[in-house]
PDB file of C-alpha atoms in Angstrom:
ATOM      1  CA  MET A   1     -25.218  21.890  20.914  1.00 84.00           C
ATOM      2  CA  ALA A   2     -22.225  22.485  19.123  1.00 89.00           C
ATOM      3  CA  THR A   3     -20.901  20.147  16.215  1.00 88.00           C
ATOM      4  CA  ILE A   4     -17.684  19.770  15.332  1.00 92.00           C
ATOM      5  CA  HIS A   5     -16.695  18.295  11.813  1.00 93.00           C
ATOM      6  CA  PRO A   6     -13.325  18.458   9.753  1.00 95.00           C
ATOM      7  CA  PHE A   7     -13.382  21.533   7.354  1.00 94.00           C
ATOM      8  CA  LEU A   8     -10.572  20.727   4.244  1.00 95.00           C
ATOM      9  CA  TRP A   9      -9.187  22.841   2.149  1.00 91.00           C
ATOM     10  CA  PHE A  10      -8.802  21.410  -1.748  1.00 91.00           C
ATOM     11  CA  ASN A  11      -6.435  23.793  -4.261  1.00 84.00           C
ATOM     12  CA  LEU A  12      -9.384  23.536  -7.175  1.00 82.00           C
ATOM     13  CA  ASN A  13     -10.717  20.010  -6.529  1.00 90.00           C
ATOM     14  CA  ALA A  14     -13.223  19.716  -3.842  1.00 93.00           C
ATOM     15  CA  GLU A  15     -15.847  18.305  -5.050  1.00 94.00           C
ATOM     16  CA  GLU A  16     -13.758  15.911  -7.430  1.00 96.00           C
ATOM     17  CA  ALA A  17     -12.354  15.070  -3.806  1.00 97.00           C
ATOM     18  CA  ARG A  18     -16.043  14.393  -1.933  1.00 98.00           C
ATOM     19  CA  ASP A  19     -17.245  12.221  -5.242  1.00 98.00           C
ATOM     20  CA  PHE A  20     -14.075  10.308  -4.235  1.00 98.00           C
ATOM     21  CA  TYR A  21     -14.436   9.819  -1.037  1.00 98.00           C
ATOM     22  CA  LEU A  22     -18.022   9.030  -1.652  1.00 98.00           C
ATOM     23  CA  SER A  23     -17.065   6.207  -3.540  1.00 98.00           C
ATOM     24  CA  VAL A  24     -14.544   4.954  -1.301  1.00 98.00           C
ATOM     25  CA  PHE A  25     -16.542   4.699   1.814  1.00 98.00           C
ATOM     26  CA  ARG A  26     -19.904   2.525   1.711  1.00 95.00           C
ATOM     27  CA  ASN A  27     -22.385   4.186   3.935  1.00 97.00           C
ATOM     28  CA  GLY A  28     -21.631   8.108   2.480  1.00 97.00           C
ATOM     29  CA  ARG A  29     -23.718  10.813   1.055  1.00 98.00           C
ATOM     30  CA  ALA A  30     -23.056  14.295  -0.779  1.00 98.00           C
ATOM     31  CA  LEU A  31     -25.265  16.851   2.168  1.00 97.00           C
ATOM     32  CA  GLY A  32     -25.043  19.994  -0.034  1.00 93.00           C
ATOM     33  CA  SER A  33     -23.482  22.811  -1.488  1.00 92.00           C
ATOM     34  CA  ILE A  34     -22.666  26.396  -1.509  1.00 87.00           C
ATOM     35  CA  GLU A  35     -21.331  27.951  -4.656  1.00 82.00           C
ATOM     36  CA  PHE A  36     -20.062  31.728  -3.660  1.00 76.00           C
ATOM     37  CA  THR A  37     -20.051  34.464  -6.265  1.00 64.00           C
ATOM     38  CA  ASP A  38     -16.349  35.231  -6.108  1.00 64.00           C
ATOM     39  CA  PHE A  39     -13.652  32.633  -7.868  1.00 62.00           C
ATOM     40  CA  VAL A  40     -10.508  32.011  -7.297  1.00 60.00           C
ATOM     41  CA  GLY A  41      -7.853  31.453 -10.038  1.00 59.00           C
ATOM     42  CA  GLY A  42      -6.032  28.255 -10.945  1.00 55.00           C
ATOM     43  CA  THR A  43      -2.967  27.360 -13.146  1.00 53.00           C
ATOM     44  CA  ASN A  44      -5.045  26.648 -16.439  1.00 57.00           C
ATOM     45  CA  ARG A  45      -8.965  27.188 -15.204  1.00 56.00           C
ATOM     46  CA  THR A  46     -10.604  29.712 -13.123  1.00 58.00           C
ATOM     47  CA  VAL A  47     -13.692  28.121 -10.338  1.00 61.00           C
ATOM     48  CA  PRO A  48     -15.950  29.285  -7.757  1.00 69.00           C
ATOM     49  CA  HIS A  49     -15.281  29.358  -4.218  1.00 73.00           C
ATOM     50  CA  ALA A  50     -17.712  26.189  -3.209  1.00 85.00           C
ATOM     51  CA  ILE A  51     -18.020  24.479  -0.179  1.00 92.00           C
ATOM     52  CA  PHE A  52     -19.828  20.851   0.038  1.00 96.00           C
ATOM     53  CA  ASP A  53     -21.020  19.246   2.598  1.00 97.00           C
ATOM     54  CA  PHE A  54     -20.501  15.209   2.990  1.00 98.00           C
ATOM     55  CA  GLU A  55     -21.004  12.217   5.106  1.00 98.00           C
ATOM     56  CA  LEU A  56     -18.538   9.286   5.566  1.00 98.00           C
ATOM     57  CA  GLU A  57     -19.443   6.662   8.098  1.00 97.00           C
ATOM     58  CA  GLY A  58     -21.925   9.370  10.097  1.00 96.00           C
ATOM     59  CA  GLN A  59     -18.992  11.644   9.861  1.00 97.00           C
ATOM     60  CA  ARG A  60     -19.792  15.136   8.335  1.00 97.00           C
ATOM     61  CA  PHE A  61     -16.974  16.758   6.405  1.00 97.00           C
ATOM     62  CA  THR A  62     -16.597  20.034   4.646  1.00 97.00           C
ATOM     63  CA  ALA A  63     -14.547  20.472   1.639  1.00 96.00           C
ATOM     64  CA  LEU A  64     -13.335  23.968   0.419  1.00 91.00           C
ATOM     65  CA  ASN A  65     -12.298  24.748  -3.551  1.00 85.00           C
ATOM     66  CA  ALA A  66      -9.613  26.946  -1.981  1.00 79.00           C
ATOM     67  CA  GLY A  67      -7.117  27.731  -4.259  1.00 72.00           C
ATOM     68  CA  SER A  68      -3.560  27.474  -4.112  1.00 74.00           C
ATOM     69  CA  MET A  69      -2.849  26.447   0.076  1.00 74.00           C
ATOM     70  CA  PRO A  70      -0.161  24.737   1.616  1.00 82.00           C
ATOM     71  CA  PRO A  71      -0.120  20.824   1.337  1.00 86.00           C
ATOM     72  CA  PHE A  72      -2.145  18.941   3.909  1.00 89.00           C
ATOM     73  CA  ASN A  73       0.681  17.377   6.635  1.00 88.00           C
ATOM     74  CA  GLU A  74       0.808  14.479   9.121  1.00 87.00           C
ATOM     75  CA  ARG A  75      -0.235  17.205  11.626  1.00 89.00           C
ATOM     76  CA  ILE A  76      -3.855  16.445  11.178  1.00 90.00           C
ATOM     77  CA  SER A  77      -5.233  12.877   9.827  1.00 93.00           C
ATOM     78  CA  LEU A  78      -7.803  11.043   9.539  1.00 96.00           C
ATOM     79  CA  TYR A  79      -8.361   7.402  11.332  1.00 96.00           C
ATOM     80  CA  ILE A  80     -10.188   4.420  10.377  1.00 97.00           C
ATOM     81  CA  GLU A  81     -10.556   1.447  12.544  1.00 97.00           C
ATOM     82  CA  THR A  82     -10.630  -1.266  10.566  1.00 97.00           C
ATOM     83  CA  LYS A  83     -12.304  -4.740  11.960  1.00 97.00           C
ATOM     84  CA  ASP A  84      -9.437  -6.809  10.081  1.00 97.00           C
ATOM     85  CA  GLN A  85      -7.082  -7.769   7.035  1.00 97.00           C
ATOM     86  CA  ALA A  86      -9.356  -7.726   4.529  1.00 98.00           C
ATOM     87  CA  GLU A  87     -11.162  -4.341   5.300  1.00 97.00           C
ATOM     88  CA  THR A  88      -7.783  -2.870   5.770  1.00 98.00           C
ATOM     89  CA  ASN A  89      -6.485  -3.967   2.414  1.00 98.00           C
ATOM     90  CA  TYR A  90      -9.721  -2.725   0.989  1.00 98.00           C
ATOM     91  CA  TYR A  91      -9.096   1.290   2.312  1.00 98.00           C
ATOM     92  CA  TRP A  92      -5.584   0.835   1.980  1.00 98.00           C
ATOM     93  CA  ASN A  93      -6.112  -0.059  -2.004  1.00 98.00           C
ATOM     94  CA  ALA A  94      -8.579   2.618  -2.143  1.00 98.00           C
ATOM     95  CA  LEU A  95      -7.173   5.482  -0.901  1.00 98.00           C
ATOM     96  CA  THR A  96      -4.129   5.079  -2.337  1.00 98.00           C
ATOM     97  CA  ALA A  97      -5.462   4.348  -6.009  1.00 97.00           C
ATOM     98  CA  GLY A  98      -4.929   6.743  -8.307  1.00 96.00           C
ATOM     99  CA  GLY A  99      -1.593   8.281  -6.739  1.00 97.00           C
ATOM    100  CA  GLY A 100      -2.153   8.106  -3.397  1.00 97.00           C
ATOM    101  CA  ALA A 101       1.108   7.194  -1.323  1.00 97.00           C
ATOM    102  CA  GLU A 102       2.100   4.355   1.384  1.00 97.00           C
ATOM    103  CA  LYS A 103       3.774   5.983   4.705  1.00 96.00           C
ATOM    104  CA  PRO A 104       4.930   3.896   7.368  1.00 95.00           C
ATOM    105  CA  CYS A 105       2.778   2.618  10.583  1.00 94.00           C
ATOM    106  CA  GLY A 106      -0.550   2.341   8.539  1.00 96.00           C
ATOM    107  CA  TRP A 107      -0.381   5.904   7.024  1.00 96.00           C
ATOM    108  CA  LEU A 108      -1.000   6.818   3.873  1.00 98.00           C
ATOM    109  CA  THR A 109      -1.724  10.304   1.638  1.00 97.00           C
ATOM    110  CA  ASP A 110      -4.587  10.081  -1.349  1.00 98.00           C
ATOM    111  CA  LYS A 111      -4.374  11.595  -4.412  1.00 97.00           C
ATOM    112  CA  PHE A 112      -5.324  14.583  -2.812  1.00 96.00           C
ATOM    113  CA  GLY A 113      -2.864  14.592  -0.065  1.00 96.00           C
ATOM    114  CA  VAL A 114      -4.766  14.371   2.760  1.00 97.00           C
ATOM    115  CA  TYR A 115      -3.525  12.286   5.537  1.00 97.00           C
ATOM    116  CA  TRP A 116      -5.346   8.767   6.377  1.00 97.00           C
ATOM    117  CA  GLN A 117      -4.091   6.118   9.094  1.00 96.00           C
ATOM    118  CA  VAL A 118      -5.649   2.545   8.940  1.00 97.00           C
ATOM    119  CA  ILE A 119      -5.183   0.106  11.434  1.00 97.00           C
ATOM    120  CA  PRO A 120      -7.226  -2.891  12.168  1.00 97.00           C
ATOM    121  CA  GLU A 121      -8.661  -2.904  15.637  1.00 97.00           C
ATOM    122  CA  PRO A 122      -7.183  -6.280  16.971  1.00 97.00           C
ATOM    123  CA  ALA A 123      -3.742  -4.823  16.117  1.00 97.00           C
ATOM    124  CA  LEU A 124      -4.581  -1.957  18.828  1.00 95.00           C
ATOM    125  CA  ARG A 125      -5.185  -5.263  21.108  1.00 96.00           C
ATOM    126  CA  LEU A 126      -2.080  -6.566  20.559  1.00 97.00           C
ATOM    127  CA  MET A 127      -0.015  -3.377  21.307  1.00 96.00           C
ATOM    128  CA  SER A 128      -1.952  -2.888  24.497  1.00 96.00           C
ATOM    129  CA  ASP A 129      -1.778  -6.666  26.185  1.00 97.00           C
ATOM    130  CA  PRO A 130      -1.046  -6.073  29.437  1.00 97.00           C
ATOM    131  CA  ASP A 131       2.602  -8.627  28.934  1.00 97.00           C
ATOM    132  CA  ARG A 132       4.522  -5.828  28.250  1.00 97.00           C
ATOM    133  CA  GLU A 133       7.474  -7.725  26.033  1.00 97.00           C
ATOM    134  CA  LYS A 134       4.343  -9.313  23.453  1.00 97.00           C
ATOM    135  CA  ALA A 135       2.764  -5.995  23.217  1.00 97.00           C
ATOM    136  CA  ASP A 136       6.325  -4.093  22.597  1.00 97.00           C
ATOM    137  CA  ARG A 137       7.233  -6.860  19.834  1.00 97.00           C
ATOM    138  CA  ALA A 138       4.208  -6.001  18.046  1.00 97.00           C
ATOM    139  CA  ARG A 139       4.526  -2.886  18.352  1.00 96.00           C
ATOM    140  CA  GLN A 140       7.975  -3.046  16.646  1.00 96.00           C
ATOM    141  CA  ALA A 141       6.341  -5.038  13.297  1.00 97.00           C
ATOM    142  CA  MET A 142       4.271  -2.257  12.684  1.00 96.00           C
ATOM    143  CA  TYR A 143       7.128   0.296  13.038  1.00 96.00           C
ATOM    144  CA  ARG A 144       8.555  -1.850  10.061  1.00 96.00           C
ATOM    145  CA  MET A 145       5.159  -2.196   7.979  1.00 96.00           C
ATOM    146  CA  SER A 146       3.338   0.699   5.806  1.00 97.00           C
ATOM    147  CA  ARG A 147       0.214  -1.382   4.784  1.00 98.00           C
ATOM    148  CA  ILE A 148      -0.671  -2.843   8.433  1.00 98.00           C
ATOM    149  CA  ILE A 149      -0.458  -6.837   8.034  1.00 97.00           C
ATOM    150  CA  LEU A 150      -2.303  -8.429  10.933  1.00 97.00           C
ATOM    151  CA  ALA A 151      -1.264 -12.026  10.557  1.00 97.00           C
ATOM    152  CA  ASP A 152       2.349 -10.356  11.006  1.00 97.00           C
ATOM    153  CA  LEU A 153       1.702  -8.356  14.131  1.00 97.00           C
ATOM    154  CA  GLU A 154      -0.153 -12.289  15.665  1.00 97.00           C
ATOM    155  CA  ALA A 155       3.142 -13.242  14.853  1.00 97.00           C
ATOM    156  CA  ALA A 156       5.230 -10.841  16.563  1.00 97.00           C
ATOM    157  CA  HIS A 157       3.448 -10.691  19.226  1.00 97.00           C
ATOM    158  CA  ALA A 158       3.461 -14.327  19.688  1.00 97.00           C
ATOM    159  CA  GLY A 159       7.294 -13.968  19.860  1.00 96.00           C
ATOM    160  CA  ARG A 160       7.045 -16.275  16.091  1.00 92.00           C
ATOM    161  CA  PRO A 161       9.498 -14.903  13.422  1.00 80.00           C
TER     162      PRO A 161
END
């Protein structure tokens, strides 16, 4: 059976990225690495081509030292569905730490430029309510947020200011 997993290209810091993600996610582990005999030149150092396999919450990833490459962008992102506000805040704070950036609607970039969206599962239920007026109010409230604040979505859903 074929398997599919994200393959992320980093400039010269794939191992650092892997270690960062392993520190953020409680259920993560390094799976191994391979160094190649050729090297990637950087602005102030030369590092070996290398891949670093790891797992986060049961999902396998591969990080590659690829040298100077086009940056990550929103066209593909990693999505974290959280259980509540506390878990949303944890991942938001951890992933924006050290140089990450907040984006609209629950999106952020981490310090490596990888795009993530952190959405609490209750927000998805509010925005899929069969009562389209309630769902639309919750969605419109989300459009005005960076980090998703569940209490504010619930208030909008209920029609409270």
